[in-house]
Tab-separated table of N, CA and C and ligand atoms in Angstrom:
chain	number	residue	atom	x	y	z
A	1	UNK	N	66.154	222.997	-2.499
A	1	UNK	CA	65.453	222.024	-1.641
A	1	UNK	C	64.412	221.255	-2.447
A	2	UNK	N	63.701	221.933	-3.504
A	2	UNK	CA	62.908	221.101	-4.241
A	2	UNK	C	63.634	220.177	-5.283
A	3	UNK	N	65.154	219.835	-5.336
A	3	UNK	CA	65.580	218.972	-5.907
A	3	UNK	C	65.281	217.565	-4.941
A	4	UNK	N	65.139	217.534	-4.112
A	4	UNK	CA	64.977	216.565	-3.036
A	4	UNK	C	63.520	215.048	-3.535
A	5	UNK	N	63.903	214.118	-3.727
A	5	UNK	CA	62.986	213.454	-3.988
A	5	UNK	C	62.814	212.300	-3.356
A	6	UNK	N	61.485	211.852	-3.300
A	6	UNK	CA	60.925	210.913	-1.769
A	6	UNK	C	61.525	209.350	-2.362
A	7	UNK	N	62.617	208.554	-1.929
A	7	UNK	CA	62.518	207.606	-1.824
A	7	UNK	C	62.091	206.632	-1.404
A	8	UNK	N	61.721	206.613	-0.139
A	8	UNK	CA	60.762	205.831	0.478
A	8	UNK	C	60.029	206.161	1.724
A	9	UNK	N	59.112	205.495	2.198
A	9	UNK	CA	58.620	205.762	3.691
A	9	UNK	C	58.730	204.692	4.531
A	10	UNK	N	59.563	205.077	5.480
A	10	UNK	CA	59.709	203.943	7.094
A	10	UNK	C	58.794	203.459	7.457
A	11	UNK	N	58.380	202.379	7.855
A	11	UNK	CA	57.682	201.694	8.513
A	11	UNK	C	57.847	200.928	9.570
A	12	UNK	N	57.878	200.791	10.549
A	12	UNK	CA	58.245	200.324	11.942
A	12	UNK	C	57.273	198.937	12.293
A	13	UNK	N	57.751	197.783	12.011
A	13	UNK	CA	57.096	196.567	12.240
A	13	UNK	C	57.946	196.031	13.071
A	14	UNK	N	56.911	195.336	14.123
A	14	UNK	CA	57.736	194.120	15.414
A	14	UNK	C	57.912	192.852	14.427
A	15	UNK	N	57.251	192.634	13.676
A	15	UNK	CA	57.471	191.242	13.474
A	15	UNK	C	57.572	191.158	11.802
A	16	UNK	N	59.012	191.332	10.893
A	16	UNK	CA	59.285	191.939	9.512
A	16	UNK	C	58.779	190.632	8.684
A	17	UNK	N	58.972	189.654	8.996
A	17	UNK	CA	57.997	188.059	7.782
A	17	UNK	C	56.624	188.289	8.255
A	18	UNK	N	55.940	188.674	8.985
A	18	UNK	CA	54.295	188.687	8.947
A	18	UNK	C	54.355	189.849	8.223
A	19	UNK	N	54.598	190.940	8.007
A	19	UNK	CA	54.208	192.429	7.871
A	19	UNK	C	54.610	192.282	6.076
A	20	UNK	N	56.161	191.751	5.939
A	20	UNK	CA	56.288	191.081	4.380
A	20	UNK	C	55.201	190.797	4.024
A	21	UNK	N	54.461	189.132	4.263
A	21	UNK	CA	53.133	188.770	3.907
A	21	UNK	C	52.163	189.797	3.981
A	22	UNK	N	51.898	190.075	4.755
A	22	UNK	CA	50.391	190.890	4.570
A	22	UNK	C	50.912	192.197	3.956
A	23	UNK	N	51.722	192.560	3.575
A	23	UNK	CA	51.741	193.787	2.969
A	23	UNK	C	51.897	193.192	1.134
A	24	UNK	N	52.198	191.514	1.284
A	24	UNK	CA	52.171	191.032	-0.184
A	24	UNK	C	50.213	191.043	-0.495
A	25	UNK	N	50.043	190.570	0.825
A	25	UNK	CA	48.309	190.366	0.418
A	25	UNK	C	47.908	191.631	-0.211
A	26	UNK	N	48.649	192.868	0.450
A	26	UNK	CA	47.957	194.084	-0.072
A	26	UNK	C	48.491	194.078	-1.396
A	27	UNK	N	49.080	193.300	-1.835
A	27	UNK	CA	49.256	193.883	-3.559
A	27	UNK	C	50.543	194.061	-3.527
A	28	UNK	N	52.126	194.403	-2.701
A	28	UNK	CA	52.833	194.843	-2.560
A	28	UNK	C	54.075	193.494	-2.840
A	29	UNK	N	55.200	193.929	-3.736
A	29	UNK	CA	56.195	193.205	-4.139
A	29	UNK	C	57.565	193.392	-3.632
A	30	UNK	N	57.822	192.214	-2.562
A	30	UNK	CA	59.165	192.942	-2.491
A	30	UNK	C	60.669	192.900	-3.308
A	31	UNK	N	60.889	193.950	-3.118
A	31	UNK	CA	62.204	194.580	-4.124
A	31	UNK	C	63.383	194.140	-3.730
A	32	UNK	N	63.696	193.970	-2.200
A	32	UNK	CA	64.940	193.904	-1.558
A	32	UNK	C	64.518	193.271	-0.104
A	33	UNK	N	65.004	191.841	-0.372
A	33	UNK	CA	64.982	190.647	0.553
A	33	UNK	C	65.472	191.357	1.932
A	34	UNK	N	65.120	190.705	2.867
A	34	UNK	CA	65.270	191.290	4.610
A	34	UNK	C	66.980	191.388	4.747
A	35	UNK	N	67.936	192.255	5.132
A	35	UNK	CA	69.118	192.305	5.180
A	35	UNK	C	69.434	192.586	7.027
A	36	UNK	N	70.174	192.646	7.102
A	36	UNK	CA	70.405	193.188	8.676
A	36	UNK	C	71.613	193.915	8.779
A	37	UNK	N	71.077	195.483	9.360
A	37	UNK	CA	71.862	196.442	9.664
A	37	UNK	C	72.301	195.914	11.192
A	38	UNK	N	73.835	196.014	11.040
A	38	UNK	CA	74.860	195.652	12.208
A	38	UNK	C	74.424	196.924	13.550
A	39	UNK	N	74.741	198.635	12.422
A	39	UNK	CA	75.116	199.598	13.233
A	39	UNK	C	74.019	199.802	13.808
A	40	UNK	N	72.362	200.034	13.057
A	40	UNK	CA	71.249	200.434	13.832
A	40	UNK	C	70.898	198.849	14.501
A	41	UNK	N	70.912	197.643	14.294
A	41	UNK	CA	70.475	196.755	14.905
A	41	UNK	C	68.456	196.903	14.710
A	42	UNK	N	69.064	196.582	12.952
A	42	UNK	CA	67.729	196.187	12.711
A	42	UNK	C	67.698	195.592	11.393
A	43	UNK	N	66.443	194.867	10.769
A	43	UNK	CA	66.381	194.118	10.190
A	43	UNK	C	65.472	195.092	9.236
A	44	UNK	N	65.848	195.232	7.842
A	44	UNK	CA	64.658	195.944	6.984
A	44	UNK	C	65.151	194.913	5.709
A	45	UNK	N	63.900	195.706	5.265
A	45	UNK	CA	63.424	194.996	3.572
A	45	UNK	C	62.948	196.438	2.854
A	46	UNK	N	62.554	196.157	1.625
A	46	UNK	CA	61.825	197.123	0.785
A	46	UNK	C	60.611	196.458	0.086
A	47	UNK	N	59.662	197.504	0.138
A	47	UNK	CA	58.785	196.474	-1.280
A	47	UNK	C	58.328	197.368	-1.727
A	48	UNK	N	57.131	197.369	-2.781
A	48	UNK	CA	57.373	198.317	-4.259
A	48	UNK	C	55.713	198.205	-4.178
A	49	UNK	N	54.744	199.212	-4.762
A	49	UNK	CA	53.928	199.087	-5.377
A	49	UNK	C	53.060	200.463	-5.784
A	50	UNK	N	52.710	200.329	-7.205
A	50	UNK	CA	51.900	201.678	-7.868
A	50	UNK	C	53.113	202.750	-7.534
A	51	UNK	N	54.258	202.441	-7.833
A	51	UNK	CA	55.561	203.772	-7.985
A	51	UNK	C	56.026	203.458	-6.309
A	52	UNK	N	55.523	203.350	-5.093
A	52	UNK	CA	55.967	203.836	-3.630
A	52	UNK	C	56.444	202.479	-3.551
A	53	UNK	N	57.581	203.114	-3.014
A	53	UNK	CA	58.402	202.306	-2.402
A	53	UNK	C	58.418	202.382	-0.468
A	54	UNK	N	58.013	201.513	0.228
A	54	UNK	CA	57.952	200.953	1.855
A	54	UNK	C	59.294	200.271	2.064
A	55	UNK	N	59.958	200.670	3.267
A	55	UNK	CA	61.174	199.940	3.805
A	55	UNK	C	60.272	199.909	5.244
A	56	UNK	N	60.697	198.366	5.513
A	56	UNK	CA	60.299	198.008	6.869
A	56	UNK	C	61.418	197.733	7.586
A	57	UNK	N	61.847	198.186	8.652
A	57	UNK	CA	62.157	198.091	9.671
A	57	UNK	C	61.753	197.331	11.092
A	58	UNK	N	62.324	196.566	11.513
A	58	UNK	CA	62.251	195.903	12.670
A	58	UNK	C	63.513	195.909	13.835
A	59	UNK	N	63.319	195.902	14.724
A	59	UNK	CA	64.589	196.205	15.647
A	59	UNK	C	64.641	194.500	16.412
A	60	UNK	N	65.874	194.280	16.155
A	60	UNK	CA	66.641	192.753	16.276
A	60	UNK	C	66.751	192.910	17.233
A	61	UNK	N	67.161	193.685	18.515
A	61	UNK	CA	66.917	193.994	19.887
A	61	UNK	C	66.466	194.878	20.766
A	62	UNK	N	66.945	195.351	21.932
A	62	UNK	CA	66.385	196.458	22.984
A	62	UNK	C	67.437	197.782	22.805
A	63	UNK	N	68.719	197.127	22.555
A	63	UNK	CA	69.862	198.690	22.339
A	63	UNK	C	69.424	199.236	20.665
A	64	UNK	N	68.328	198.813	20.171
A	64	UNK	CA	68.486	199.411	18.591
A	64	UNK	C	68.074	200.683	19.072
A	65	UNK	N	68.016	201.539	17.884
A	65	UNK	CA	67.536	202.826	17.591
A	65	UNK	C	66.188	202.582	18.009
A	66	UNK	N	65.898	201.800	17.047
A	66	UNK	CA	64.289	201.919	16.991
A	66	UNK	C	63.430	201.381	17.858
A	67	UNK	N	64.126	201.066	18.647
A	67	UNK	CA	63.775	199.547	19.742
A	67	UNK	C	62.412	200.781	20.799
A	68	UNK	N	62.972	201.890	20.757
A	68	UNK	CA	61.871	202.468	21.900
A	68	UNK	C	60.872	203.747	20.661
A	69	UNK	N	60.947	203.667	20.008
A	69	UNK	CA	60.251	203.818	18.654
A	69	UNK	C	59.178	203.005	18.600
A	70	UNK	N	59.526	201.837	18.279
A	70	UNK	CA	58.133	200.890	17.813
A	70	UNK	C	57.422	200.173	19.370
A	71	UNK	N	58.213	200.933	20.579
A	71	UNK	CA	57.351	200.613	21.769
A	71	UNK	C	56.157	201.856	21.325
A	72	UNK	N	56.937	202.961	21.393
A	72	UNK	CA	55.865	204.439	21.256
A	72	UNK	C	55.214	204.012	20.007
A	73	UNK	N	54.806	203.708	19.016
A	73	UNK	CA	54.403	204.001	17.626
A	73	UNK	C	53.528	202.392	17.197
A	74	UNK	N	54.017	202.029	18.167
A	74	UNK	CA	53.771	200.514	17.418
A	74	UNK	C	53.684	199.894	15.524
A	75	UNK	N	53.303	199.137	15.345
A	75	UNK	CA	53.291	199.514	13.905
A	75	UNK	C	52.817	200.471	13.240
A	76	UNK	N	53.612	200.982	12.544
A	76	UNK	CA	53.285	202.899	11.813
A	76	UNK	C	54.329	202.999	10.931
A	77	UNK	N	53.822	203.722	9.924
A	77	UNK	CA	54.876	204.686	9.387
A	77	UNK	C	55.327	205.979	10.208
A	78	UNK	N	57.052	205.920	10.048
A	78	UNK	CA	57.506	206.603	11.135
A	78	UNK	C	58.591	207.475	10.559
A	79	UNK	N	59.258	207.865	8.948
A	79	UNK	CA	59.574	208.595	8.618
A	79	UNK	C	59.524	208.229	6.681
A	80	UNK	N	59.438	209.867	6.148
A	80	UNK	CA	59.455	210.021	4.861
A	80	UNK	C	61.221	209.963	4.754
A	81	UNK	N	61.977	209.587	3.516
A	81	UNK	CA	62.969	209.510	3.074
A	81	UNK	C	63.122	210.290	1.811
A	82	UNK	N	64.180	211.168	1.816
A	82	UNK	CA	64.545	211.581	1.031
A	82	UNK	C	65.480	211.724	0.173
A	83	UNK	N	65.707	211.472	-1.034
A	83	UNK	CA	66.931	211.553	-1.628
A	83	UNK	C	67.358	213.246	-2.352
A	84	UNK	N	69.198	213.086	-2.020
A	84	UNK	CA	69.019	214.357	-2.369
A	84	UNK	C	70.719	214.852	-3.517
A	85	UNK	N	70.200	215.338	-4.343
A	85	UNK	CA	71.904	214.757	-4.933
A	85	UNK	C	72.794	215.851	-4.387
A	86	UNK	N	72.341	216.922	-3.268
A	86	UNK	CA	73.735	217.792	-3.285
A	86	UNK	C	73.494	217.759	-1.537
A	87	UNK	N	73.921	216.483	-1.515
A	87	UNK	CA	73.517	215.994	-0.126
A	87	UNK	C	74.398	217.201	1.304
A	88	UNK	N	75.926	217.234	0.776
A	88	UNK	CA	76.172	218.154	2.231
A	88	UNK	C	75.332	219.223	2.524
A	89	UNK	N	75.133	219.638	1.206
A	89	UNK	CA	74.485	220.848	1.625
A	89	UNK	C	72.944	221.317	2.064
A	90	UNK	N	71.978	220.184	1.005
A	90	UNK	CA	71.007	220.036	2.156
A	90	UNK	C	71.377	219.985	3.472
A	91	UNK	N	72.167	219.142	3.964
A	91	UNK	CA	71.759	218.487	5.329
A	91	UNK	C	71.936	219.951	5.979
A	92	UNK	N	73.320	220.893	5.662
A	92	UNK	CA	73.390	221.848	6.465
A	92	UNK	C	72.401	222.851	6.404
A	93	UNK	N	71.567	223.346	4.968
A	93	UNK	CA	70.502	223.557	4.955
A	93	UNK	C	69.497	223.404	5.799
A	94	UNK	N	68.818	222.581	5.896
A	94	UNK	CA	68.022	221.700	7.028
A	94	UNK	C	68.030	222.183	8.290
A	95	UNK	N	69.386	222.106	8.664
A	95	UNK	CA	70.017	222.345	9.891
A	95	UNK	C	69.584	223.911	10.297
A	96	UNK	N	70.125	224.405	9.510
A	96	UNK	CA	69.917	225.902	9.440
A	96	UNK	C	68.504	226.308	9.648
A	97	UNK	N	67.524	225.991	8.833
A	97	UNK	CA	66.123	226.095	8.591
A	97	UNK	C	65.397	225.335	10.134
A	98	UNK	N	66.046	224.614	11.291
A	98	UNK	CA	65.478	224.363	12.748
A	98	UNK	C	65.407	222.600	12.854
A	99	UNK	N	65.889	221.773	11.608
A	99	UNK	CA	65.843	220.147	11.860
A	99	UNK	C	67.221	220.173	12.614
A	100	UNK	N	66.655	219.088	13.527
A	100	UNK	CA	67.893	218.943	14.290
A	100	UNK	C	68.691	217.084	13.915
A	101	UNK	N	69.315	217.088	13.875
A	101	UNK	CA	70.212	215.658	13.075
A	101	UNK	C	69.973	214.860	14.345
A	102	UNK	N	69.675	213.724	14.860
A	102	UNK	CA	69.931	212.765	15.657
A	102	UNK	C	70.917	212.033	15.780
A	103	UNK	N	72.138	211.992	14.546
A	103	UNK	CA	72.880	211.458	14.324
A	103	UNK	C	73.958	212.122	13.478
A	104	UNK	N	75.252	211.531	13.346
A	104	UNK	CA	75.541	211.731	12.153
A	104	UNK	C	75.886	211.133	10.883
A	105	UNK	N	75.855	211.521	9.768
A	105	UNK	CA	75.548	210.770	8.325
A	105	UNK	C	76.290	209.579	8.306
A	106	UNK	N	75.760	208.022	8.353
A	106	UNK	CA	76.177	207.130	8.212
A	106	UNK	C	75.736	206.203	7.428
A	107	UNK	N	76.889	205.243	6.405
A	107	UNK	CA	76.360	204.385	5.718
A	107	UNK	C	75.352	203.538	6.082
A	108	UNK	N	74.321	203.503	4.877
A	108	UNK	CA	73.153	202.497	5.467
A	108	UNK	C	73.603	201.364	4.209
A	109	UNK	N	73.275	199.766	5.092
A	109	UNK	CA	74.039	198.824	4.198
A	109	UNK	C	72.609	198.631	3.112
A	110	UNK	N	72.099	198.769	3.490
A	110	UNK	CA	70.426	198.165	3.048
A	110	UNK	C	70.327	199.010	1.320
A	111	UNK	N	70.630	200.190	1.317
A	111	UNK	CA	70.888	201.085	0.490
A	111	UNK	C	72.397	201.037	-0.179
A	112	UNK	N	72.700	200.258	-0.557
A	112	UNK	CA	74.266	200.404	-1.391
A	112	UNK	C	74.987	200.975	-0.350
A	113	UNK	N	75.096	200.986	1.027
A	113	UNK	CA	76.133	201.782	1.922
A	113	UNK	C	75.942	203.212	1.524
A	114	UNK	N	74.836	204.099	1.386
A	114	UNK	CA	74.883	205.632	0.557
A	114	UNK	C	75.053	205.941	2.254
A	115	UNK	N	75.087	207.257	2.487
A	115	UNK	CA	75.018	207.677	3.670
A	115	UNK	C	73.819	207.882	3.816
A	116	UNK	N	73.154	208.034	4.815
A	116	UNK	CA	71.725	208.734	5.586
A	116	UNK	C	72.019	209.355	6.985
A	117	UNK	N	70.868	210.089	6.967
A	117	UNK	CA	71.181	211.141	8.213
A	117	UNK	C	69.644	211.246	8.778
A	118	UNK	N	69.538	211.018	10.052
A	118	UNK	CA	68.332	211.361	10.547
A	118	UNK	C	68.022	213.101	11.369
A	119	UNK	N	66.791	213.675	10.621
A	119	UNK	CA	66.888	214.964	11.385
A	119	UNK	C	65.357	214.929	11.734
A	120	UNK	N	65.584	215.926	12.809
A	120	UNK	CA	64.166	216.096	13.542
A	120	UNK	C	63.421	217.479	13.126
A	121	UNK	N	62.396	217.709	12.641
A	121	UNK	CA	61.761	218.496	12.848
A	121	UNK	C	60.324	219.150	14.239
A	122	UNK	N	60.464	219.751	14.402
A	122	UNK	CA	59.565	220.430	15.313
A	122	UNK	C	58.036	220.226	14.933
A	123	UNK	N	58.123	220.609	13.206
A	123	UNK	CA	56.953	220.623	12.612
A	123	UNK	C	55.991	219.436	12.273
A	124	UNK	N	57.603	218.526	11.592
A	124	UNK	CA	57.031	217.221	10.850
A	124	UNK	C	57.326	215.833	11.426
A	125	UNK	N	58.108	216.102	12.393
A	125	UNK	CA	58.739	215.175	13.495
A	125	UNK	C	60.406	214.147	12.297
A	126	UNK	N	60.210	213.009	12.291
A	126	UNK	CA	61.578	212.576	11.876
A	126	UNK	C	61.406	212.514	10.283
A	127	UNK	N	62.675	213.203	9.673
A	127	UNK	CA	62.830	212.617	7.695
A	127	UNK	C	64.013	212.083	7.939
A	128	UNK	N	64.304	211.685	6.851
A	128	UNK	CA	66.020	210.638	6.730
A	128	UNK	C	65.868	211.514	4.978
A	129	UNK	N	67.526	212.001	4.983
A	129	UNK	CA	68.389	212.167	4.184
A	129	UNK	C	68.827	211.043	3.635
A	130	UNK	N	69.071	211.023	2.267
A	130	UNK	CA	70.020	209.798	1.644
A	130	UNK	C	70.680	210.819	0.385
A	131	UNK	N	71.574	210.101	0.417
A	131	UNK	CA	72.714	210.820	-0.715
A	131	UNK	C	72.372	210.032	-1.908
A	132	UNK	N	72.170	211.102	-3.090
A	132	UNK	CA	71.923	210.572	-4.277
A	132	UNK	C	73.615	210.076	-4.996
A	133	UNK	N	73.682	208.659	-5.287
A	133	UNK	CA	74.780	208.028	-6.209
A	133	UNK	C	75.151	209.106	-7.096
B	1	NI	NI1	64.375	204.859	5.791
């Protein structure tokens, strides 16, 4: 499990070109222009700064995932990401250890199509799995 390393942290923005800007004011570069996920029905980007990498998320409508997320949370960071290179078996790991999956492992386009998996913890509330290339 300590092979597992943090790729990025979620961020849940209503409005992804203001939150771009002001997260450029903070110093922050983005890495990967706004794309749009079909399956979750949302719009993310990445940007980069001092090593951390931020993916923002925005929900393009009311059926997204995240759509009743960023009602509860409003703008926030809303999950750590992890990459992991012996991905089945974390996840079943995980599983085992009390995270519960919300889903199951599906290509994210935003990310080279790798798979991701969302699981819940009790403790830490939501991480996302990503499969290391
Ligand atoms: Ni993510």
């Amino acid at each position: 499990m300590n092979t597992l390393k943090i790729h990025h942290i979620g961020y849940l923005v209503k409005k992804i070109n203001a939150a771009v800007k002001e997260f450029e004011h903070l110093g922050f570069t983005l890495t990967q222009d706004i794309t749009y996920d079909d399956y979750r029905k949302i719009d993310i980007c990445f940007l980069e700064k001092d090593g951390y990498t931020i993916e923002l998320v925005s929900p393009t409508d009311d059926t997204s995932v995240v759509a009743s997320l960023l009602k509860k949370y409003k703008n926030s960071p809303y999950h750590i990401c992890y990459e992991s290179e012996h991905f089945e078996e974390d996840f079943a790991r995980l599983q085992k250890e009390g995270y519960t999956a919300i889903d199951l492992p599906t290509p994210a386009p935003a990310i080279n199509s790798l798979p991701v998996v969302f699981l819940i913890s009790p403790k830490l509330g939501m991480i996302e799995l990503l499969k290391k290339p």
